[in-house]
Amino acid sequence: MSYVVSVCGGSGSGKSTFTGRLLEILGEDAAFIAHDDYYKHTPGMSPEQRAAYNFDVPAALDTHLLVEHVAQLRAGRPAQVPIYDFCTQTRCEHARTVEPVPVVVVEGILVMADDELMEQVDLSIFIDVDEPTRLERRLRRDCGERGWSLENAQRNYEQIVKPAHMLYVEPARAKADIVLNDALDDAALQVLAAGIRAAAEN
């Protein structure tokens, strides 16, 4: 049975970087699932509708399907995990197979906002980073990687990202088993990974 670890934090908190470092240490003993790949498939949306779509609320995600997949892995069965294309903002036709391994890491800004999903989680980690740092990283990503103007990126943050963070992400910090910042050194991360391995073996 897989031991499930959730990694949560606000947009720009560094949770993806943290998760990548953790997975590198755990190696073949761990599998990764991104909550982002469970965004609902909306091929009929117009470009205008997509531009106004709020990706930062639980209703935008098919978390029920994620719960099913995590339950399958915990039961020792493989799961067909969707792949979301952020260029087209639609779900790909093909999926990827995630095999049951000792540790499954599930990462996303809203993984701790769903009680049904949290019932499947053995260890929850919240990456806590101050808002100015998160905002700076978010603006850099939106402008540098997605080609947004600074004005549009700032408006999106103020109107969508920040309200959703306060409503859905920030409360998760109080629920987390472990609260970390993004400056965890390699030695501490090795200790954390060793603890996860030991828990998965029991």
Coordinates of N, CA and C in Angstrom, one line a residue:
M1 N 0.8 -1.2 0.0 CA 0.0 0.0 0.0 C 0.9 1.2 0.0
S2 N 0.6 2.2 -0.8 CA 1.4 3.4 -0.9 C 1.1 4.3 0.2
Y3 N 2.2 5.0 0.7 CA 2.1 6.0 1.7 C 2.0 7.4 1.0
V4 N 1.0 8.1 1.3 CA 0.7 9.3 0.5 C 1.1 10.6 1.2
V5 N 1.9 11.4 0.5 CA 2.3 12.7 1.1 C 1.7 13.8 0.2
S6 N 1.1 14.8 0.9 CA 0.6 16.0 0.1 C 1.5 17.2 0.4
V7 N 1.7 17.9 -0.7 CA 2.5 19.2 -0.6 C 1.7 20.3 -1.1
C8 N 1.4 21.3 -0.2 CA 0.6 22.4 -0.4 C 1.3 23.7 -0.2
G9 N 0.8 24.8 -0.8 CA 1.4 26.1 -0.5 C 0.8 27.0 -1.6
G10 N 1.0 28.3 -1.4 CA 0.4 29.2 -2.3 C 1.2 29.3 -3.6
S11 N 0.6 29.9 -4.6 CA 1.3 30.0 -5.9 C 2.6 30.8 -5.7
G12 N 3.7 30.3 -6.2 CA 5.0 31.0 -6.0 C 5.7 30.6 -4.6
S13 N 5.1 29.7 -3.9 CA 5.7 29.4 -2.6 C 7.0 28.5 -2.7
G14 N 7.2 27.9 -3.9 CA 8.3 27.0 -4.1 C 8.0 25.5 -3.8
K15 N 6.7 25.2 -3.8 CA 6.3 23.8 -3.5 C 6.7 22.8 -4.6
S16 N 6.7 23.3 -5.8 CA 7.1 22.4 -6.9 C 8.6 22.1 -6.8
T17 N 9.4 23.1 -6.5 CA 10.8 22.9 -6.3 C 11.1 22.0 -5.2
F18 N 10.4 22.2 -4.0 CA 10.6 21.4 -2.9 C 10.2 19.9 -3.2
T19 N 9.1 19.8 -3.9 CA 8.6 18.4 -4.3 C 9.6 17.7 -5.2
G20 N 10.2 18.5 -6.1 CA 11.2 17.9 -7.0 C 12.4 17.4 -6.3
R21 N 12.9 18.2 -5.3 CA 14.0 17.8 -4.5 C 13.7 16.6 -3.6
L22 N 12.5 16.5 -3.1 CA 12.1 15.4 -2.3 C 12.1 14.1 -3.2
L23 N 11.5 14.2 -4.3 CA 11.4 13.1 -5.2 C 12.7 12.6 -5.7
E24 N 13.6 13.5 -5.9 CA 15.0 13.1 -6.3 C 15.7 12.3 -5.2
I25 N 15.4 12.6 -4.0 CA 16.0 11.8 -2.9 C 15.4 10.5 -2.8
L26 N 14.0 10.5 -2.9 CA 13.3 9.2 -2.7 C 13.5 8.3 -3.9
G27 N 13.8 8.8 -5.1 CA 14.1 8.0 -6.3 C 13.0 7.2 -6.7
E28 N 13.3 5.9 -7.1 CA 12.3 5.0 -7.6 C 11.3 4.5 -6.6
D29 N 11.5 4.9 -5.3 CA 10.5 4.5 -4.3 C 9.3 5.4 -4.3
A30 N 9.3 6.5 -5.1 CA 8.3 7.5 -5.1 C 7.7 7.8 -6.5
A31 N 6.4 8.1 -6.5 CA 5.7 8.6 -7.7 C 5.1 9.9 -7.4
F32 N 4.9 10.7 -8.5 CA 4.4 12.1 -8.3 C 3.1 12.2 -9.1
I33 N 2.2 13.0 -8.4 CA 0.9 13.4 -9.1 C 0.7 14.8 -8.8
A34 N 0.5 15.6 -9.9 CA 0.3 17.0 -9.8 C -1.3 17.3 -9.8
H35 N -1.8 17.9 -8.8 CA -3.2 18.3 -8.8 C -3.6 19.1 -10.0
D36 N -2.6 19.9 -10.6 CA -2.9 20.7 -11.8 C -3.3 19.9 -13.0
D37 N -2.9 18.6 -13.0 CA -3.3 17.8 -14.2 C -4.8 17.4 -14.1
Y38 N -5.4 17.7 -13.0 CA -6.8 17.3 -12.8 C -7.8 18.5 -13.1
Y39 N -7.3 19.6 -13.7 CA -8.2 20.7 -14.1 C -9.2 20.1 -15.1
K40 N -10.4 20.5 -14.9 CA -11.5 20.0 -15.7 C -11.3 20.3 -17.2
H41 N -11.7 19.3 -18.0 CA -11.6 19.4 -19.5 C -12.7 20.3 -20.0
T42 N -12.3 21.4 -20.6 CA -13.3 22.4 -21.1 C -13.0 22.8 -22.5
P43 N -13.1 21.9 -23.4 CA -12.7 22.2 -24.8 C -13.6 23.2 -25.5
G44 N -14.8 23.3 -25.0 CA -15.8 24.2 -25.7 C -15.7 25.7 -25.3
M45 N -14.7 26.1 -24.5 CA -14.6 27.4 -24.0 C -14.0 28.3 -25.1
S46 N -14.5 29.5 -25.2 CA -14.0 30.5 -26.1 C -12.7 31.1 -25.5
P47 N -11.8 31.7 -26.3 CA -10.6 32.4 -25.8 C -11.0 33.4 -24.7
E48 N -12.1 34.1 -24.9 CA -12.5 35.1 -23.9 C -12.9 34.4 -22.6
Q49 N -13.6 33.3 -22.7 CA -14.0 32.6 -21.5 C -12.8 32.0 -20.7
R50 N -11.8 31.5 -21.5 CA -10.6 31.0 -20.9 C -9.8 32.1 -20.2
A51 N -9.8 33.2 -20.8 CA -9.0 34.3 -20.2 C -9.6 34.7 -18.8
A52 N -10.9 34.6 -18.7 CA -11.6 35.0 -17.4 C -11.8 33.8 -16.4
Y53 N -11.4 32.6 -16.8 CA -11.6 31.4 -16.0 C -10.7 31.4 -14.8
N54 N -11.3 31.1 -13.7 CA -10.6 31.1 -12.4 C -10.1 29.7 -12.1
F55 N -8.8 29.5 -12.2 CA -8.1 28.2 -12.0 C -7.8 28.0 -10.5
D56 N -8.0 29.0 -9.7 CA -7.6 28.9 -8.3 C -8.7 28.5 -7.3
V57 N -9.7 28.0 -7.8 CA -10.8 27.5 -6.9 C -11.0 26.0 -7.0
P58 N -11.5 25.4 -6.0 CA -11.7 23.9 -6.0 C -12.6 23.5 -7.2
A59 N -13.6 24.2 -7.5 CA -14.5 23.8 -8.6 C -13.8 23.7 -9.9
A60 N -12.7 24.2 -10.1 CA -12.0 24.1 -11.4 C -11.3 22.8 -11.6
L61 N -11.2 22.0 -10.5 CA -10.5 20.7 -10.5 C -11.4 19.5 -10.3
D62 N -11.1 18.4 -11.0 CA -11.8 17.2 -10.8 C -11.1 16.4 -9.7
T63 N -11.2 16.9 -8.5 CA -10.5 16.3 -7.3 C -11.1 14.9 -7.0
H64 N -12.4 14.7 -7.3 CA -13.0 13.4 -7.1 C -12.2 12.3 -7.9
L65 N -11.8 12.6 -9.1 CA -11.0 11.7 -9.9 C -9.7 11.4 -9.2
L66 N -9.1 12.5 -8.7 CA -7.8 12.4 -8.0 C -7.9 11.5 -6.8
V67 N -9.0 11.6 -6.1 CA -9.3 10.8 -4.9 C -9.3 9.3 -5.3
E68 N -10.0 9.1 -6.4 CA -10.1 7.7 -6.9 C -8.8 7.1 -7.2
H69 N -7.9 7.9 -7.9 CA -6.6 7.4 -8.3 C -5.7 7.2 -7.1
V70 N -5.8 8.1 -6.1 CA -5.0 7.9 -4.9 C -5.4 6.6 -4.1
A71 N -6.7 6.4 -4.1 CA -7.2 5.2 -3.4 C -6.8 3.9 -4.2
Q72 N -6.7 4.0 -5.5 CA -6.2 2.9 -6.3 C -4.8 2.6 -5.9
L73 N -4.0 3.6 -5.9 CA -2.5 3.4 -5.6 C -2.4 2.9 -4.1
R74 N -3.1 3.4 -3.2 CA -3.1 2.9 -1.8 C -3.4 1.4 -1.7
A75 N -4.3 1.0 -2.7 CA -4.7 -0.4 -2.7 C -3.8 -1.3 -3.5
G76 N -2.7 -0.7 -4.0 CA -1.8 -1.5 -4.8 C -2.1 -1.6 -6.3
R77 N -3.0 -0.8 -6.8 CA -3.3 -0.8 -8.2 C -2.8 0.4 -9.0
P78 N -2.4 0.3 -10.2 CA -2.0 1.4 -11.0 C -3.1 2.4 -11.3
A79 N -2.8 3.6 -11.6 CA -3.8 4.6 -11.9 C -3.4 5.3 -13.2
Q80 N -4.4 5.6 -14.0 CA -4.3 6.3 -15.3 C -4.5 7.8 -15.0
V81 N -3.4 8.5 -14.8 CA -3.4 9.9 -14.4 C -3.5 10.8 -15.6
P82 N -4.4 11.8 -15.6 CA -4.6 12.7 -16.8 C -3.4 13.6 -16.9
I83 N -3.2 14.2 -18.1 CA -2.2 15.2 -18.4 C -2.9 16.4 -18.9
Y84 N -2.6 17.5 -18.3 CA -3.2 18.8 -18.7 C -2.3 19.6 -19.5
D85 N -2.7 20.1 -20.6 CA -1.9 21.0 -21.5 C -2.2 22.5 -21.2
F86 N -1.3 23.2 -20.6 CA -1.5 24.5 -20.2 C -1.5 25.5 -21.4
C87 N -0.9 25.0 -22.5 CA -0.9 25.9 -23.7 C -2.3 26.0 -24.3
T88 N -3.0 24.9 -24.3 CA -4.4 24.8 -24.9 C -5.4 24.9 -23.8
Q89 N -5.0 24.8 -22.6 CA -5.9 24.8 -21.4 C -7.0 23.7 -21.5
T90 N -6.5 22.6 -22.0 CA -7.4 21.4 -22.1 C -6.7 20.2 -21.7
R91 N -7.4 19.1 -21.4 CA -6.8 17.8 -21.0 C -6.4 17.1 -22.2
C92 N -5.2 16.5 -22.2 CA -4.7 15.7 -23.3 C -5.5 14.4 -23.5
E93 N -5.5 13.9 -24.7 CA -6.3 12.7 -24.9 C -5.7 11.5 -24.2
H94 N -4.4 11.4 -24.1 CA -3.7 10.3 -23.5 C -3.4 10.6 -22.0
A95 N -3.3 9.5 -21.2 CA -2.9 9.7 -19.8 C -1.6 9.0 -19.6
R96 N -1.1 9.1 -18.3 CA 0.1 8.4 -18.0 C -0.2 7.4 -16.8
T97 N 0.5 6.3 -16.9 CA 0.3 5.3 -15.9 C 1.2 5.5 -14.7
V98 N 0.6 5.6 -13.5 CA 1.4 5.7 -12.3 C 1.2 4.4 -11.5
E99 N 2.4 3.8 -11.3 CA 2.4 2.4 -10.7 C 2.4 2.6 -9.2
P100 N 1.8 1.7 -8.4 CA 1.9 1.7 -7.0 C 3.3 1.5 -6.5
V101 N 3.8 2.5 -5.7 CA 5.2 2.4 -5.2 C 5.0 2.8 -3.7
P102 N 6.1 2.6 -2.9 CA 6.0 2.9 -1.5 C 5.5 4.3 -1.1
V103 N 5.9 5.3 -1.9 CA 5.5 6.7 -1.6 C 4.9 7.4 -2.8
V104 N 3.7 8.0 -2.6 CA 3.1 8.8 -3.6 C 3.0 10.3 -3.1
V105 N 3.6 11.2 -3.9 CA 3.6 12.6 -3.5 C 2.6 13.3 -4.4
V106 N 1.6 14.0 -3.8 CA 0.6 14.8 -4.5 C 0.8 16.2 -4.2
E107 N 1.0 17.0 -5.2 CA 1.3 18.5 -5.0 C 0.3 19.4 -5.7
G108 N 0.0 20.5 -5.0 CA -0.8 21.5 -5.6 C -1.3 22.5 -4.6
I109 N -1.8 23.7 -5.1 CA -2.2 24.7 -4.2 C -3.5 24.4 -3.4
L110 N -4.3 23.4 -3.9 CA -5.6 23.1 -3.3 C -5.7 21.7 -2.8
V111 N -4.6 21.0 -2.7 CA -4.7 19.6 -2.3 C -5.2 19.4 -0.9
M112 N -5.1 20.4 -0.1 CA -5.6 20.3 1.3 C -6.9 21.0 1.5
A113 N -7.5 21.4 0.4 CA -8.8 22.1 0.5 C -10.0 21.1 0.4
D114 N -9.7 19.8 0.1 CA -10.7 18.8 -0.1 C -10.6 17.7 1.0
D115 N -11.6 17.6 1.9 CA -11.6 16.7 3.0 C -11.5 15.3 2.6
E116 N -12.2 14.9 1.5 CA -12.2 13.5 1.0 C -10.8 13.1 0.6
L117 N -10.1 14.1 -0.1 CA -8.7 13.8 -0.5 C -7.8 13.7 0.7
M118 N -8.0 14.5 1.7 CA -7.1 14.5 2.9 C -7.3 13.2 3.7
E119 N -8.4 12.6 3.6 CA -8.6 11.3 4.2 C -7.7 10.2 3.7
Q120 N -7.2 10.4 2.4 CA -6.3 9.5 1.8 C -4.8 9.8 2.0
V121 N -4.6 11.0 2.7 CA -3.2 11.5 2.9 C -2.7 11.0 4.3
D122 N -1.4 10.5 4.2 CA -0.8 10.1 5.5 C 0.1 11.2 6.1
L123 N 0.6 12.1 5.3 CA 1.5 13.2 5.8 C 1.2 14.4 4.9
S124 N 0.9 15.5 5.6 CA 0.6 16.7 4.8 C 1.7 17.8 5.2
I125 N 2.2 18.4 4.1 CA 3.3 19.4 4.3 C 2.8 20.7 3.6
F126 N 3.0 21.8 4.4 CA 2.6 23.1 3.8 C 3.9 23.9 3.7
I127 N 4.1 24.5 2.5 CA 5.3 25.4 2.3 C 4.8 26.8 2.5
D128 N 5.3 27.4 3.5 CA 4.9 28.7 4.0 C 5.9 29.8 3.6
V129 N 5.5 30.7 2.7 CA 6.4 31.7 2.2 C 5.6 33.1 2.2
D130 N 6.3 34.1 2.5 CA 5.6 35.4 2.6 C 5.0 35.9 1.3
E131 N 4.0 36.7 1.4 CA 3.3 37.2 0.2 C 4.2 38.0 -0.8
P132 N 5.0 38.9 -0.4 CA 5.9 39.6 -1.3 C 6.7 38.7 -2.2
T133 N 7.3 37.6 -1.6 CA 8.1 36.7 -2.3 C 7.3 35.9 -3.3
R134 N 6.1 35.4 -2.8 CA 5.2 34.7 -3.7 C 4.8 35.5 -4.9
L135 N 4.4 36.8 -4.6 CA 4.0 37.7 -5.7 C 5.1 37.9 -6.7
E136 N 6.3 38.2 -6.2 CA 7.4 38.4 -7.2 C 7.6 37.2 -8.1
R137 N 7.6 36.0 -7.5 CA 7.8 34.8 -8.3 C 6.6 34.6 -9.3
R138 N 5.4 34.9 -8.9 CA 4.3 34.7 -9.7 C 4.3 35.7 -10.9
L139 N 4.7 36.9 -10.7 CA 4.8 37.9 -11.7 C 5.9 37.6 -12.7
R140 N 7.0 37.1 -12.2 CA 8.1 36.7 -13.0 C 7.7 35.5 -13.9
R141 N 7.0 34.6 -13.4 CA 6.5 33.4 -14.2 C 5.5 33.8 -15.3
D142 N 4.5 34.6 -14.8 CA 3.5 35.0 -15.8 C 4.0 35.8 -16.9
C143 N 4.9 36.7 -16.6 CA 5.4 37.6 -17.6 C 6.5 36.9 -18.5
G144 N 7.4 36.2 -17.8 CA 8.5 35.6 -18.5 C 8.2 34.3 -19.2
E145 N 7.3 33.4 -18.6 CA 7.0 32.1 -19.2 C 5.7 32.1 -20.0
R146 N 4.8 32.9 -19.6 CA 3.4 32.9 -20.2 C 3.2 34.1 -21.1
G147 N 4.1 35.0 -21.2 CA 4.0 36.2 -22.1 C 2.9 37.2 -21.7
W148 N 2.5 37.2 -20.4 CA 1.5 38.2 -20.0 C 2.2 39.6 -19.8
S149 N 1.4 40.6 -20.0 CA 1.9 41.9 -19.6 C 1.9 42.0 -18.1
L150 N 2.8 42.9 -17.6 CA 2.9 43.1 -16.1 C 1.5 43.6 -15.6
E151 N 0.8 44.4 -16.3 CA -0.5 44.9 -15.9 C -1.5 43.7 -15.7
N152 N -1.5 42.9 -16.7 CA -2.5 41.7 -16.7 C -2.1 40.8 -15.6
A153 N -0.8 40.5 -15.4 CA -0.4 39.6 -14.3 C -0.7 40.2 -12.9
Q154 N -0.5 41.4 -12.7 CA -0.9 42.0 -11.4 C -2.4 42.0 -11.2
R155 N -3.2 42.3 -12.2 CA -4.6 42.3 -12.1 C -5.1 40.9 -11.8
N156 N -4.5 39.9 -12.5 CA -4.9 38.5 -12.2 C -4.6 38.1 -10.8
Y157 N -3.5 38.6 -10.3 CA -3.1 38.2 -8.9 C -4.1 38.9 -7.9
E158 N -4.4 40.1 -8.1 CA -5.2 40.8 -7.1 C -6.7 40.4 -7.2
Q159 N -7.2 40.1 -8.4 CA -8.6 39.7 -8.5 C -8.9 38.3 -8.3
I160 N -7.9 37.4 -8.6 CA -8.2 35.9 -8.6 C -7.3 35.2 -7.6
V161 N -6.0 35.3 -7.8 CA -5.0 34.5 -7.1 C -5.1 34.8 -5.6
K162 N -5.0 36.1 -5.2 CA -4.9 36.5 -3.8 C -6.2 36.1 -3.1
P163 N -7.4 36.5 -3.6 CA -8.6 36.1 -2.8 C -8.8 34.6 -2.7
A164 N -8.4 33.8 -3.7 CA -8.5 32.4 -3.6 C -7.5 31.8 -2.6
H165 N -6.3 32.4 -2.5 CA -5.3 32.0 -1.6 C -5.8 32.2 -0.1
M166 N -6.4 33.4 0.1 CA -6.9 33.6 1.5 C -8.1 32.7 1.8
L167 N -8.9 32.4 0.9 CA -10.1 31.6 1.1 C -9.8 30.1 1.2
Y168 N -8.9 29.6 0.4 CA -8.7 28.1 0.3 C -7.3 27.6 0.7
V169 N -6.3 28.4 0.4 CA -4.9 27.9 0.6 C -4.4 28.2 2.0
E170 N -4.6 29.5 2.5 CA -4.1 29.9 3.8 C -4.6 29.0 4.9
P171 N -5.9 28.7 4.9 CA -6.4 27.8 6.0 C -5.8 26.4 6.1
A172 N -5.2 26.0 5.0 CA -4.6 24.7 5.0 C -3.3 24.6 5.9
R173 N -2.7 25.8 6.2 CA -1.5 25.8 7.0 C -1.9 25.2 8.4
A174 N -3.0 25.5 8.9 CA -3.4 25.0 10.3 C -3.7 23.5 10.3
K175 N -4.0 23.0 9.1 CA -4.3 21.5 9.0 C -3.0 20.7 8.8
A176 N -1.9 21.3 8.4 CA -0.8 20.5 8.0 C -0.1 19.8 9.1
D177 N 0.5 18.7 8.8 CA 1.3 18.0 9.8 C 2.6 18.7 10.0
I178 N 3.2 19.2 8.9 CA 4.5 19.9 8.9 C 4.4 21.2 8.1
V179 N 4.9 22.3 8.7 CA 4.9 23.6 8.0 C 6.4 23.9 7.8
L180 N 6.8 24.2 6.6 CA 8.2 24.5 6.3 C 8.2 25.7 5.5
N181 N 9.4 26.3 5.4 CA 9.7 27.4 4.4 C 10.4 26.8 3.2
D182 N 10.7 27.6 2.2 CA 11.3 27.0 1.0 C 12.9 27.0 1.1
A183 N 13.4 27.3 2.3 CA 14.9 27.3 2.5 C 15.4 26.1 3.2
L184 N 14.6 25.0 3.1 CA 15.1 23.8 3.8 C 16.4 23.3 3.1
D185 N 17.4 23.1 4.0 CA 18.7 22.6 3.4 C 18.7 21.2 3.1
D186 N 19.7 20.7 2.4 CA 19.7 19.3 1.9 C 19.8 18.3 3.0
A187 N 20.5 18.7 4.1 CA 20.6 17.7 5.2 C 19.2 17.5 5.9
A188 N 18.5 18.6 6.1 CA 17.1 18.5 6.7 C 16.2 17.8 5.7
L189 N 16.3 18.0 4.4 CA 15.5 17.3 3.5 C 15.8 15.8 3.5
Q190 N 17.1 15.4 3.6 CA 17.4 14.0 3.7 C 16.8 13.4 5.0
V191 N 16.7 14.1 6.1 CA 16.1 13.6 7.3 C 14.6 13.4 7.1
L192 N 14.0 14.4 6.4 CA 12.5 14.3 6.1 C 12.3 13.1 5.2
A193 N 13.1 12.9 4.2 CA 12.9 11.8 3.3 C 13.1 10.4 4.0
A194 N 14.0 10.4 4.9 CA 14.3 9.1 5.6 C 13.1 8.8 6.5
G195 N 12.5 9.8 7.1 CA 11.3 9.6 7.9 C 10.1 9.1 7.1
I196 N 10.0 9.7 5.9 CA 8.9 9.2 5.0 C 9.1 7.8 4.6
R197 N 10.3 7.4 4.2 CA 10.6 6.1 3.9 C 10.3 5.1 5.0
A198 N 10.7 5.5 6.2 CA 10.5 4.6 7.4 C 9.0 4.4 7.6
A199 N 8.2 5.5 7.5 CA 6.8 5.4 7.7 C 6.1 4.6 6.6
A200 N 6.6 4.7 5.4 CA 6.1 3.9 4.3 C 6.3 2.4 4.5
E201 N 7.4 2.1 5.2 CA 7.7 0.6 5.4 C 6.9 0.0 6.5
N202 N 6.3 0.8 7.4 CA 5.5 0.3 8.5 C 4.0 0.0 8.1

